[in-house]
CSV table of C-alpha atoms and ligand atoms in Angstrom, one decimal:
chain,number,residue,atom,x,y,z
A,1,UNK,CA,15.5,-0.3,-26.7
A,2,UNK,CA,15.7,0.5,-22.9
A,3,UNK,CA,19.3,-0.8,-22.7
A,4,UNK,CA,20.5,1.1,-25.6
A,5,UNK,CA,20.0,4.1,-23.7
A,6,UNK,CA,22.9,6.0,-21.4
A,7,UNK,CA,22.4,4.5,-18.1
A,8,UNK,CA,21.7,6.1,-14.9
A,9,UNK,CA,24.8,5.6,-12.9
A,10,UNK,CA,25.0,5.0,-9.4
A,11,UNK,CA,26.5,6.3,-6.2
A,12,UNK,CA,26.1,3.9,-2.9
A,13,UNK,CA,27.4,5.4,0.4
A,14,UNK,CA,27.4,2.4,2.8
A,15,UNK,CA,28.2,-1.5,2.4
A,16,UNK,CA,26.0,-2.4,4.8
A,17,UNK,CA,23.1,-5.0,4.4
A,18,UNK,CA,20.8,-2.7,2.6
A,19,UNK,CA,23.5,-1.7,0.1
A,20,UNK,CA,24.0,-5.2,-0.6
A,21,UNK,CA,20.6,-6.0,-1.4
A,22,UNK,CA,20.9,-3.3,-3.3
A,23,UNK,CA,23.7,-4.6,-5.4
A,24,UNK,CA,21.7,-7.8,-5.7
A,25,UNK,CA,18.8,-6.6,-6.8
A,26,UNK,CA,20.0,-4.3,-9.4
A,27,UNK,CA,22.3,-7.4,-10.7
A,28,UNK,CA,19.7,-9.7,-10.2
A,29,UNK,CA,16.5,-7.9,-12.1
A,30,UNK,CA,18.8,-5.8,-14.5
A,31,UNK,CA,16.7,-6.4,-17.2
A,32,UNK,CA,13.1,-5.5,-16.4
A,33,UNK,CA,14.7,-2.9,-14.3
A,34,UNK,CA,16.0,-1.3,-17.5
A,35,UNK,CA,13.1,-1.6,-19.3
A,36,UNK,CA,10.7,-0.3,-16.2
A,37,UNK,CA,13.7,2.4,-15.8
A,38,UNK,CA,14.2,3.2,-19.6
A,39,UNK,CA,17.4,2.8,-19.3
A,40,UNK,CA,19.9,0.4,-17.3
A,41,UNK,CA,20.6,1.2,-13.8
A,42,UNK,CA,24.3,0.2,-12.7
A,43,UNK,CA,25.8,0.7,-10.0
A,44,UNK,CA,29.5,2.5,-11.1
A,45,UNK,CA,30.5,3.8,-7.4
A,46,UNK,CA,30.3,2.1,-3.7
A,47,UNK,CA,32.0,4.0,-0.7
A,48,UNK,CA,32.0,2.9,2.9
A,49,UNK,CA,34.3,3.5,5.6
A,50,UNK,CA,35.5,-0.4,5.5
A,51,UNK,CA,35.8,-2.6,2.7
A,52,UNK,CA,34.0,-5.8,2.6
A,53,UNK,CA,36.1,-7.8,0.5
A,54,UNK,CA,33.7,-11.0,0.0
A,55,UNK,CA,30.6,-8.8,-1.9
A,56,UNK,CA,30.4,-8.9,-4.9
A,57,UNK,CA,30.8,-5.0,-6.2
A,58,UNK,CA,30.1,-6.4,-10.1
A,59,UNK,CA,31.1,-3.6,-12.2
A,60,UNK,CA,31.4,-0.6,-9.4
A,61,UNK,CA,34.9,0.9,-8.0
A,62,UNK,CA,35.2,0.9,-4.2
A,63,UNK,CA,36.1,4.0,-2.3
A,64,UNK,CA,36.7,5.2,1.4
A,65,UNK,CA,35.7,8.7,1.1
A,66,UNK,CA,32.2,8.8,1.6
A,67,UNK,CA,32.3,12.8,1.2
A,68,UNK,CA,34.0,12.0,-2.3
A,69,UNK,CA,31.2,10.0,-3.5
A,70,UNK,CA,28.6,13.0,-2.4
A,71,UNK,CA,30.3,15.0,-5.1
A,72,UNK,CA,31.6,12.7,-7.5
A,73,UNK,CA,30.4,14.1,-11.2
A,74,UNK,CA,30.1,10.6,-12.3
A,75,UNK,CA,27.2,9.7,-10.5
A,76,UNK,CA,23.7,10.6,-11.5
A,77,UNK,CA,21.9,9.4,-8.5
A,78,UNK,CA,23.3,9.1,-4.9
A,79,UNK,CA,21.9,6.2,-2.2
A,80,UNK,CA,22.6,7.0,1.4
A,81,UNK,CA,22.6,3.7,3.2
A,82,UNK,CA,25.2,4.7,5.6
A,83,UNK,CA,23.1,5.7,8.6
A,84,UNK,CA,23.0,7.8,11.6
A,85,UNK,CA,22.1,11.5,11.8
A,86,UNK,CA,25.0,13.9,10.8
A,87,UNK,CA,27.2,12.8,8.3
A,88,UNK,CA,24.4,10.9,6.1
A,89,UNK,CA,22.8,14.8,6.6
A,90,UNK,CA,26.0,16.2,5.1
A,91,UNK,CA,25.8,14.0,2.1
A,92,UNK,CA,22.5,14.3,1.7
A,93,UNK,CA,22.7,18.1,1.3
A,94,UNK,CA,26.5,17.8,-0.3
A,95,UNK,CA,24.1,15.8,-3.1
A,96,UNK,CA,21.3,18.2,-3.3
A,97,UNK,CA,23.0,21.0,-3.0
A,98,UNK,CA,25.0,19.9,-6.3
A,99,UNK,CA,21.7,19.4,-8.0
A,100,UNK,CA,22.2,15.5,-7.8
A,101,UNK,CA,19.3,13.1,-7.3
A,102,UNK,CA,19.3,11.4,-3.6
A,103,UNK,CA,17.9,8.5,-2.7
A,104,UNK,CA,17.7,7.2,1.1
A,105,UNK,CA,16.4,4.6,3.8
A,106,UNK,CA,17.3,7.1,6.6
A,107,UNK,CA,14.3,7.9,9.0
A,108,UNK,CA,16.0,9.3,11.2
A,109,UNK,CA,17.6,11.7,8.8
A,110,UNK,CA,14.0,12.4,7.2
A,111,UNK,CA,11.9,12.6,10.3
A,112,UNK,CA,14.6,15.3,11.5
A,113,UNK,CA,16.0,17.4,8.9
A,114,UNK,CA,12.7,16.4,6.6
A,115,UNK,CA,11.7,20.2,6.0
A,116,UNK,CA,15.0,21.1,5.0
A,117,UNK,CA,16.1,18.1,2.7
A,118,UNK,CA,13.0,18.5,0.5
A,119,UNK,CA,13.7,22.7,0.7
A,120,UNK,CA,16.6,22.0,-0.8
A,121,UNK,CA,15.7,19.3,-3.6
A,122,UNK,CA,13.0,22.1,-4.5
A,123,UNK,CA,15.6,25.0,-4.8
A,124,UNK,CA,17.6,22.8,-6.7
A,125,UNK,CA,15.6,20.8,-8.9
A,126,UNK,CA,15.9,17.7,-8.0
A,127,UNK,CA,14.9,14.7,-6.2
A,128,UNK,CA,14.6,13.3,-2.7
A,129,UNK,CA,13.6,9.3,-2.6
A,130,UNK,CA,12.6,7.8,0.6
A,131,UNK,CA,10.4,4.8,-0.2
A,132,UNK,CA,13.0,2.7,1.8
A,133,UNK,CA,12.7,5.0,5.0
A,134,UNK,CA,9.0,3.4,6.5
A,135,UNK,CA,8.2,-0.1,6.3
A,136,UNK,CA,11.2,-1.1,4.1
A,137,UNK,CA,9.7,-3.2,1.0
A,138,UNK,CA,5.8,-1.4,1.7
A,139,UNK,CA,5.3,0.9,-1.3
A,140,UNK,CA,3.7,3.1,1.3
A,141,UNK,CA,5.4,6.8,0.6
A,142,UNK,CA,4.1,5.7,-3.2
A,143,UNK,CA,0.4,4.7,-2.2
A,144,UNK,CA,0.1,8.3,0.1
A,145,UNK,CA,1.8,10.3,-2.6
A,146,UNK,CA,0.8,9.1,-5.8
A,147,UNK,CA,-1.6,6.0,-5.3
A,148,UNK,CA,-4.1,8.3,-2.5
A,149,UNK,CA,-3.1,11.8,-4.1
A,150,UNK,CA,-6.5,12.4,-5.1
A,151,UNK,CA,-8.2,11.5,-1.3
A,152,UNK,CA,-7.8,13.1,2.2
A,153,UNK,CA,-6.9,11.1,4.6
A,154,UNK,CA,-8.6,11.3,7.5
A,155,UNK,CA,-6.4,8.8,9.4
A,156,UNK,CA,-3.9,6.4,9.3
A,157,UNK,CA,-2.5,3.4,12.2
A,158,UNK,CA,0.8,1.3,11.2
A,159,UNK,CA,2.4,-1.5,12.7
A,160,UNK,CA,5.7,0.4,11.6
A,161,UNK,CA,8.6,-1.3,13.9
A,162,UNK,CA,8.9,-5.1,13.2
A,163,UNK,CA,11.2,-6.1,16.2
A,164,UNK,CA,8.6,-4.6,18.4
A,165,UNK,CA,5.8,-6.1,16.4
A,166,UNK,CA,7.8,-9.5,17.1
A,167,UNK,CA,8.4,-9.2,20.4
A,168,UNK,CA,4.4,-8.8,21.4
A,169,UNK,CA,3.6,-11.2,18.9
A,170,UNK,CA,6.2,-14.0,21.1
A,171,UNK,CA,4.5,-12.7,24.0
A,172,UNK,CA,1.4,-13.1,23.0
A,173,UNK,CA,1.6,-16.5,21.5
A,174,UNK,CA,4.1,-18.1,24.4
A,175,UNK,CA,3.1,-16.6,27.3
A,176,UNK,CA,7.0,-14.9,27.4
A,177,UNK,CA,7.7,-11.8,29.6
A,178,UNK,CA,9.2,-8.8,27.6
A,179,UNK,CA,12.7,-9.6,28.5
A,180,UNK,CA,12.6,-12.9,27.5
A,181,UNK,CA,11.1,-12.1,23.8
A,182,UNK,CA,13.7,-9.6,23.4
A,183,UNK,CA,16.4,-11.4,24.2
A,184,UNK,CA,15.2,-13.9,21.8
A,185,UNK,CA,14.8,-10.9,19.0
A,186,UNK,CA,18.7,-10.0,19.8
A,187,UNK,CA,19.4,-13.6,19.6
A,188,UNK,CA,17.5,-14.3,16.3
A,189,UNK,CA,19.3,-11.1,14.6
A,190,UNK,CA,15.8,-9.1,15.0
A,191,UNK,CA,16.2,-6.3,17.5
A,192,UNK,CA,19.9,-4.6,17.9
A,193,UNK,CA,22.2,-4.9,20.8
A,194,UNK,CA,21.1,-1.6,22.2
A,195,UNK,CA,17.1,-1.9,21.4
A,196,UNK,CA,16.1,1.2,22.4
A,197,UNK,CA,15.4,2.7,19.5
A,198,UNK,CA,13.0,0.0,18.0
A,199,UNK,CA,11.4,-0.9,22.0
A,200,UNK,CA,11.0,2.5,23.4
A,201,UNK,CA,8.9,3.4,20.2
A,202,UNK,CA,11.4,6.1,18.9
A,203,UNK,CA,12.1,4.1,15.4
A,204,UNK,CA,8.2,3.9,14.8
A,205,UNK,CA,8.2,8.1,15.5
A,206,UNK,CA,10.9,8.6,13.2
A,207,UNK,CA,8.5,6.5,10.6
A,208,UNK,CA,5.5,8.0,11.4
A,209,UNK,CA,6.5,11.6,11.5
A,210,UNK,CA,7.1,11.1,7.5
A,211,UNK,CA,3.7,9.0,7.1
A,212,UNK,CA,2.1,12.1,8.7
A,213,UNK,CA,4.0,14.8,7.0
A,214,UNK,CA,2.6,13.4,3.6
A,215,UNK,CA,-0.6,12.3,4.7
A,216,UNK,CA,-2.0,15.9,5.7
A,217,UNK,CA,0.6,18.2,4.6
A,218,UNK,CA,2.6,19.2,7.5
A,219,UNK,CA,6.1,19.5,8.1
A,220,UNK,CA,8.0,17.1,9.5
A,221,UNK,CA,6.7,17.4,13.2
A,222,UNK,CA,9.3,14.9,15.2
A,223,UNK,CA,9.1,16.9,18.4
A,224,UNK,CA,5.4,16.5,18.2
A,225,UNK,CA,4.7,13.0,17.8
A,226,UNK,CA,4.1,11.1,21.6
A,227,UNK,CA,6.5,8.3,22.0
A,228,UNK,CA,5.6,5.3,23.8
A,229,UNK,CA,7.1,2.0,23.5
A,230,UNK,CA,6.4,-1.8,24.8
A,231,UNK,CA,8.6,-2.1,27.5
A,232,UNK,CA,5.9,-2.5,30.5
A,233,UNK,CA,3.6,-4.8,28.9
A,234,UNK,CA,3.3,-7.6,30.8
A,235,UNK,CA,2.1,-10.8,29.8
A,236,UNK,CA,-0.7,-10.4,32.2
A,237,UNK,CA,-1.7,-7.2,29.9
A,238,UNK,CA,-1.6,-9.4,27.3
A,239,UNK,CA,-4.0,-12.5,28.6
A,240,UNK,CA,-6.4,-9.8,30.2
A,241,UNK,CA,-7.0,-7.9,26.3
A,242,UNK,CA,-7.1,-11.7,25.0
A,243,UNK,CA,-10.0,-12.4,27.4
A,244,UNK,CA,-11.5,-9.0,26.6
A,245,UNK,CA,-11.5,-9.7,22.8
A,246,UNK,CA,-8.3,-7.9,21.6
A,247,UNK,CA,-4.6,-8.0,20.6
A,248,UNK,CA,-1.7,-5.8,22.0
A,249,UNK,CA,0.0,-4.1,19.4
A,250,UNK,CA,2.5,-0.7,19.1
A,251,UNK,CA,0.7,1.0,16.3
A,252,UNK,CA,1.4,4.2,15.1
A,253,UNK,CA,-1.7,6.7,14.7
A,254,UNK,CA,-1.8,9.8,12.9
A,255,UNK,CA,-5.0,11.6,12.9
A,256,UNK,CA,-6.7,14.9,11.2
A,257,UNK,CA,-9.2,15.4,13.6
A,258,UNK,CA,-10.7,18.5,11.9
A,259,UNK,CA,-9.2,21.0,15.1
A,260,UNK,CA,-5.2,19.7,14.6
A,261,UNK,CA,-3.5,16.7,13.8
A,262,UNK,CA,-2.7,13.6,16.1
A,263,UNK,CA,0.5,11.8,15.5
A,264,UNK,CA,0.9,9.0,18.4
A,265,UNK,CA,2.9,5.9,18.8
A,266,UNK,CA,2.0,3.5,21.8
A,267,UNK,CA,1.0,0.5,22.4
A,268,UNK,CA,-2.6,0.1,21.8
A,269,UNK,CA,-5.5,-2.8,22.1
A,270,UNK,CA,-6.6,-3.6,18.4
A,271,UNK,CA,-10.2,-5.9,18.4
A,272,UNK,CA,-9.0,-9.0,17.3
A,273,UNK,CA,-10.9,-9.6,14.3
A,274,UNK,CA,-9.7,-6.5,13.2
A,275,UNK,CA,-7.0,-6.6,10.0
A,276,UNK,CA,-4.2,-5.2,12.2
A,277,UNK,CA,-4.6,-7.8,14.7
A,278,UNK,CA,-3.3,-10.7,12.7
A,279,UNK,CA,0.0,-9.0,11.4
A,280,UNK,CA,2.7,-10.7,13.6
A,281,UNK,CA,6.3,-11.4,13.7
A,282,UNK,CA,8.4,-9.3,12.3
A,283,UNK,CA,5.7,-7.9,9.4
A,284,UNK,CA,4.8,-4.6,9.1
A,285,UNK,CA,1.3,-2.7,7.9
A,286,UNK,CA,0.1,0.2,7.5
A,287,UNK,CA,-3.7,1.4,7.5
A,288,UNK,CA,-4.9,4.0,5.5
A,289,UNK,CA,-8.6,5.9,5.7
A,290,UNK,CA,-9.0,8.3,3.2
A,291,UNK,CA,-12.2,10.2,2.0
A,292,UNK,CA,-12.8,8.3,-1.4
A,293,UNK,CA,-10.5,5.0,-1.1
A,294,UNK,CA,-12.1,4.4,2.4
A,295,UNK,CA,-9.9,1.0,4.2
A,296,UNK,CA,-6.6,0.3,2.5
A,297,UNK,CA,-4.1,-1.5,3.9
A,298,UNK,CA,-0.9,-2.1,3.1
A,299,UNK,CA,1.1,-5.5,4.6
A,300,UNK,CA,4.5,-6.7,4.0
A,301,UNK,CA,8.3,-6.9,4.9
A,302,UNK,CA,9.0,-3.8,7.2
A,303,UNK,CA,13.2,-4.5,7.2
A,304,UNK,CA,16.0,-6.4,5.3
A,305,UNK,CA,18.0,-6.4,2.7
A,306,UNK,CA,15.8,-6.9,-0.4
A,307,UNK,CA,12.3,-5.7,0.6
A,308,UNK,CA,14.6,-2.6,1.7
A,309,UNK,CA,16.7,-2.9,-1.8
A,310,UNK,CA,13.0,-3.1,-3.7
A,311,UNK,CA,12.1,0.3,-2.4
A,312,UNK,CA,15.1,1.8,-3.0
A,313,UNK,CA,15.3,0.5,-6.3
A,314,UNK,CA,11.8,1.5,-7.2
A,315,UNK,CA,13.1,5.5,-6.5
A,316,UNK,CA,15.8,4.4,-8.5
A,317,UNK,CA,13.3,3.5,-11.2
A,318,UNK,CA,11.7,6.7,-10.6
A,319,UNK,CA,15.0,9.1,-11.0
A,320,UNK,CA,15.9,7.2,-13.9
A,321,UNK,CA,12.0,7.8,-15.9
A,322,UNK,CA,12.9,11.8,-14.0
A,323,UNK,CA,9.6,11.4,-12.1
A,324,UNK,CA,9.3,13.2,-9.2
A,325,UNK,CA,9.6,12.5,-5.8
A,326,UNK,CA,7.3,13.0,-3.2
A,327,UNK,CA,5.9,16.6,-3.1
A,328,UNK,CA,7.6,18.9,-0.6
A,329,UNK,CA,4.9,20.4,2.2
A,330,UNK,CA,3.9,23.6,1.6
A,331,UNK,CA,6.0,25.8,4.0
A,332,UNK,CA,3.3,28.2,4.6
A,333,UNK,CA,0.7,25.6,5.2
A,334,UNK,CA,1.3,23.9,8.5
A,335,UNK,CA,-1.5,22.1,10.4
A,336,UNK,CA,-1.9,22.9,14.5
A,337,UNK,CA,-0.6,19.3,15.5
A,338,UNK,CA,-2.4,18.5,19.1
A,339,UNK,CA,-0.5,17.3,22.2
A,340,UNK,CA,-1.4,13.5,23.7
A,341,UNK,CA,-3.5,15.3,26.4
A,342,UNK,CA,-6.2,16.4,23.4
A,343,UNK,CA,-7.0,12.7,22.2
A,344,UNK,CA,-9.9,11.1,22.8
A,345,UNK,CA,-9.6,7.7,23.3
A,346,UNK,CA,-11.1,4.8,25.0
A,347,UNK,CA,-8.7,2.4,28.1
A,348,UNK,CA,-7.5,-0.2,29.2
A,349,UNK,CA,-6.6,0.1,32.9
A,350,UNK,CA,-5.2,-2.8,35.1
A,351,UNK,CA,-5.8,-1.6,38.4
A,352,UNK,CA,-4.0,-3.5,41.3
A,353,UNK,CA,-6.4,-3.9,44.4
A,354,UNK,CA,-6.3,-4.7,47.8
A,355,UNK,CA,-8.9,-7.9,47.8
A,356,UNK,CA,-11.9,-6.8,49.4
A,357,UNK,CA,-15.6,-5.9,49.4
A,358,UNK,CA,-16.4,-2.9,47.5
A,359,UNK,CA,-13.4,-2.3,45.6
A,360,UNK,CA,-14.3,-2.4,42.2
A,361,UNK,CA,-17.5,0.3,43.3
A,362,UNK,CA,-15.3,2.7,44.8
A,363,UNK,CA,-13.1,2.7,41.8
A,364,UNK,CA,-15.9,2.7,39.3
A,365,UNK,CA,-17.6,5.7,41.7
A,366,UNK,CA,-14.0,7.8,41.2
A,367,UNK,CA,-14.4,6.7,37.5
A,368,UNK,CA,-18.0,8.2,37.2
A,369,UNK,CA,-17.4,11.3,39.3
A,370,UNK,CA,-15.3,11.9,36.2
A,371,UNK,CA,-18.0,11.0,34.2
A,372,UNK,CA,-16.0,7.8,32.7
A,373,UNK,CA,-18.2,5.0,31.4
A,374,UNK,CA,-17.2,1.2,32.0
A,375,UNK,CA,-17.4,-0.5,28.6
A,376,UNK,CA,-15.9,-3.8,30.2
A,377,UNK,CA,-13.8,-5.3,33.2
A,378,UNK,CA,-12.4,-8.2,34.6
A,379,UNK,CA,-11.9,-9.1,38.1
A,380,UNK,CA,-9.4,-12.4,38.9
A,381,UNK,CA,-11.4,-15.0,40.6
A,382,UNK,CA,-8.5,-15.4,42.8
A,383,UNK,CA,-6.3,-12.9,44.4
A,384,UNK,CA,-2.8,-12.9,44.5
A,385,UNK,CA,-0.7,-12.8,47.6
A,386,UNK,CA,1.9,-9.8,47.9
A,387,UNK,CA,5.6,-11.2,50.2
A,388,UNK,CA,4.8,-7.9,52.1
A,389,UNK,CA,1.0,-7.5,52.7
A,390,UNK,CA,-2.5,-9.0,52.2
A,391,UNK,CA,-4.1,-10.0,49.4
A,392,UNK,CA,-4.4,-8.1,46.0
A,393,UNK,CA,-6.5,-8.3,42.5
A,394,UNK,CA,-5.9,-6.7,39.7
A,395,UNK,CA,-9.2,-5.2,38.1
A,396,UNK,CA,-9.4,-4.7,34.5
A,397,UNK,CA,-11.4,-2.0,33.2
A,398,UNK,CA,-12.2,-0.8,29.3
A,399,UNK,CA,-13.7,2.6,29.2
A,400,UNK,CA,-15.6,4.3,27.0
A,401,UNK,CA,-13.9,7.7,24.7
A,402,UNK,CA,-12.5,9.8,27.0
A,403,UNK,CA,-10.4,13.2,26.4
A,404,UNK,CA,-7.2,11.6,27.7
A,405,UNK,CA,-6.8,14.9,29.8
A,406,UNK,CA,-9.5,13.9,31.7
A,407,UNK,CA,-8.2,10.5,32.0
A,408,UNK,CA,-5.1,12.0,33.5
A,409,UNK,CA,-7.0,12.9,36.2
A,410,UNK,CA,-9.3,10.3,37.0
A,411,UNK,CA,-6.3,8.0,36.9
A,412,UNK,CA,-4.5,10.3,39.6
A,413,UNK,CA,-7.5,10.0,41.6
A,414,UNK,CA,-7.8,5.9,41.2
A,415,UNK,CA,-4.3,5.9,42.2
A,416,UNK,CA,-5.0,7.8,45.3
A,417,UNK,CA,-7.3,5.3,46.7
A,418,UNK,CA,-6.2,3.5,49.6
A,419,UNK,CA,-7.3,0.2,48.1
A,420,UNK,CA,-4.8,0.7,45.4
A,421,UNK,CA,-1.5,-1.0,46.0
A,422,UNK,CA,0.8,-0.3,42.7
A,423,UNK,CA,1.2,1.4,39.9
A,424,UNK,CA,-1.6,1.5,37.3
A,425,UNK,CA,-1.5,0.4,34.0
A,426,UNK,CA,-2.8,2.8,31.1
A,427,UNK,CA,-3.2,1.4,27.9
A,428,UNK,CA,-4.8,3.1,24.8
A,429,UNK,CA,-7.1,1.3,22.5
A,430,UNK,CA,-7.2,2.1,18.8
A,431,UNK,CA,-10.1,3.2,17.3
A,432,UNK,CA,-9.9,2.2,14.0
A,433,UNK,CA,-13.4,2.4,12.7
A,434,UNK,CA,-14.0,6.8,12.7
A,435,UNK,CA,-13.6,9.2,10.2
B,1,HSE,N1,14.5,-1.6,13.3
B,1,HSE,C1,13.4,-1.5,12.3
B,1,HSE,C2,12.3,-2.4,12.8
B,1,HSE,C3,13.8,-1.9,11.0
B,1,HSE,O1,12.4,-3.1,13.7
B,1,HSE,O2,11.2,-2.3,12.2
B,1,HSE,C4,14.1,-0.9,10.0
B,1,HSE,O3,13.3,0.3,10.1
């Protein structure tokens, strides 16, 4: 019998609503949990800086000293849930160092410290668990590592930040400026006070640094993934893709291209029948293309506190049964990983225009002096009327693949046009169909 057996016992830094999912989950499912575990999995130890006297802590003792916890001989297994960059670090390594399992939902940590963390579970032994760290309650890490083990992936695109993913979808689907959506993701508990992290893309590089790092191998290449976020899309962007057949969404796209590996997040056009296009709200998926598998895709619950809990209890399962976690990159096998200026990718420009005759041609004669193909365009049937000038029209153009260094300096050369009265809009759009 499963529950016969010593059971693994449990370490939680942080009280937060992960950890209390956590707690729930393990209370909740205790049963098939031992018997999928072998074992019962309790929870004997829960530190956090400040006590939350209404949670229910069944069974555990509660602690201050986070630090304590790291080291505490009677734990098996420690869950970081605190957090932040350098003290869930020390912990982490405290853990390790000790030869004690770890399991943890920080990205951050992992995306930056990745290399060294996994170094340091090999040395010792032992076991690093992120399931929870990308796409909360997605078995992702699982499908790359164990599910795909057997394939190459050639690519992979995510919709890996859900407050993002919900603020385009609310713009998309009311008409609402970005400022208005994301006051009404703060308001409905979805983006943070301070957004930044989750709208200026730099949550969905933290994610997709460790999707990349197990998909082909690398380290874990932070510095090198281009960060991009939603904050300029306007709803204008939005209506003009619509019309043009596609969705707007911040995707992140890692890429063995044969010559390096592309790791990207931006926002990016997605055709509309495609898969990707219909995740909204909050969701979260991830696409896989590998060699044998071809198309998977993976959809659910990218945050909160249970589909967070289930991945963290699933490495929890998988310390328990001693299986290992996911396999460290070989240090002396690192892939080139290629700067944004090496894609090749097809655009969406918005171009804004003086309103008259022969506009669009000089801007599609810049285009094809830099031998750009039009796939598509728009042109407004009306023009709008600047306080401070004559009349302007914003033309829409989709090109063709382009290396995005040549882009670069078509677009310079657009922009230099006297006809051209603002800034123009770049947007990449994902090709999702390639090996
Ligand atoms: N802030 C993240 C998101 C959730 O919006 O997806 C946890 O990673």
């Amino acid at each position: 019998m499963a529950t016969s057996l010593a059971p693994l016992r449990v370490g939680i830094c942080g009280l937060g609503t992960v950890a209390q999912g956590v707690l729930r989950l393990l209370s909740e499912n205790a049963s098939s949990i031992a018997l999928r575990a072998g074992r019962p999995v309790e929870v004997v130890r829960v530190a956090s800086r400040r006590a939350r006297p209404g949670v229910d802590l069944g069974a555990a003792s509660f602690g201050t000293d986070l630090r304590a916890l790291a080291t505490d001989p009677d734990i098996d297994v420690l869950v970081e849930l605190i957090g932040g960059e350098e003290l869930a670090l020390e912990l982490l390594e405290t853990a390790l160092k000790a030869g004690k399992p770890v399991v943890t939902a920080n990205k951050a940590v992992l995306a930056l410290h990745g290399d060294a963390l996994m170094a340091l579970a090999n040395v010792h032994r032992t076991t690093l668990g992120f399931e929870a760290a990308v796409a909360g309650g997605i078995p992702v890490i699982v499908a790359l590592t164990r599910g795909l083990a057997g394939n190459r992936v050639r690519w992979l695109a995510g919709i890996i930040n859900g407050t993002s993913n919900y603020i385009l979808s609310a713009m998309t689907s009311a008409g609402r400026r970005f400022a208005d959506a994301l006051a009404e993701a703060q308001a409905l508990g979805y983006a943070e006070a301070d957004p930044t992290f989750d709208v200026e893309g730099i949550d969905a590089a933290h994610k997709l640094t460790i999707l990349s790092a197990l998909a082909f191998g690398t380290r874990f290449r932070f510095a090198d993934v281009y960060t991009e976020g939603i904050s300029a899309i306007t709803p204008e962007d939005i209506e003009f893709a619509r019309q043009l057949g596609y969705r707007i969404k911040h995707l992140g796209i890692a890429r063995d291209t044969g010559h390096g590996i592309e790791a990207r997040v931006h926002p990016a056009l997605v055709p509309a029948g495609h898969m990707l296009a219909s995740v909204d709200g909050v969701m979260n998926a991830v696409l896989i293309h590998s060699n044998a598998a071809g198309d998977t895709l993976y959809v659910g619950a990218g945050a909160g506190a249970l589909p967070t809990a289930s991945a963290v209890v699933a490495d929890l399962i998988d310390v328990a049964r001693d299986t290992a976690g996911p396999p460290a990159p070989d240090p002396d096998v690192d892939q080139r990983m290629l700067g944004i200026e090496d894609i090749v990718s097809a655009y969406y420009l918005r171009i804004p225009a003086l309103d008259r005759p022969g506009v669009f041609a000089r801007v599609a004669t810049v285009l094809s002096e830099y031998e750009i193909s039009i796939e598509a365009a728009v042109q407004r049937a009306e023009a709008v009327h600047r306080d401070d000038g004559g009349p302007w029209v914003p033309i829409i153009i989709v090109t063709q693949d382009v290396p995005e260094r040549v882009m670069n300096e078509a677009l310079a050369a657009v922009q230099a046009l006297p006809d051209v009265v603002g800034q123009i809009m770049r947007i990449r759009v994902a090709d999702l169909g390639h090996d």
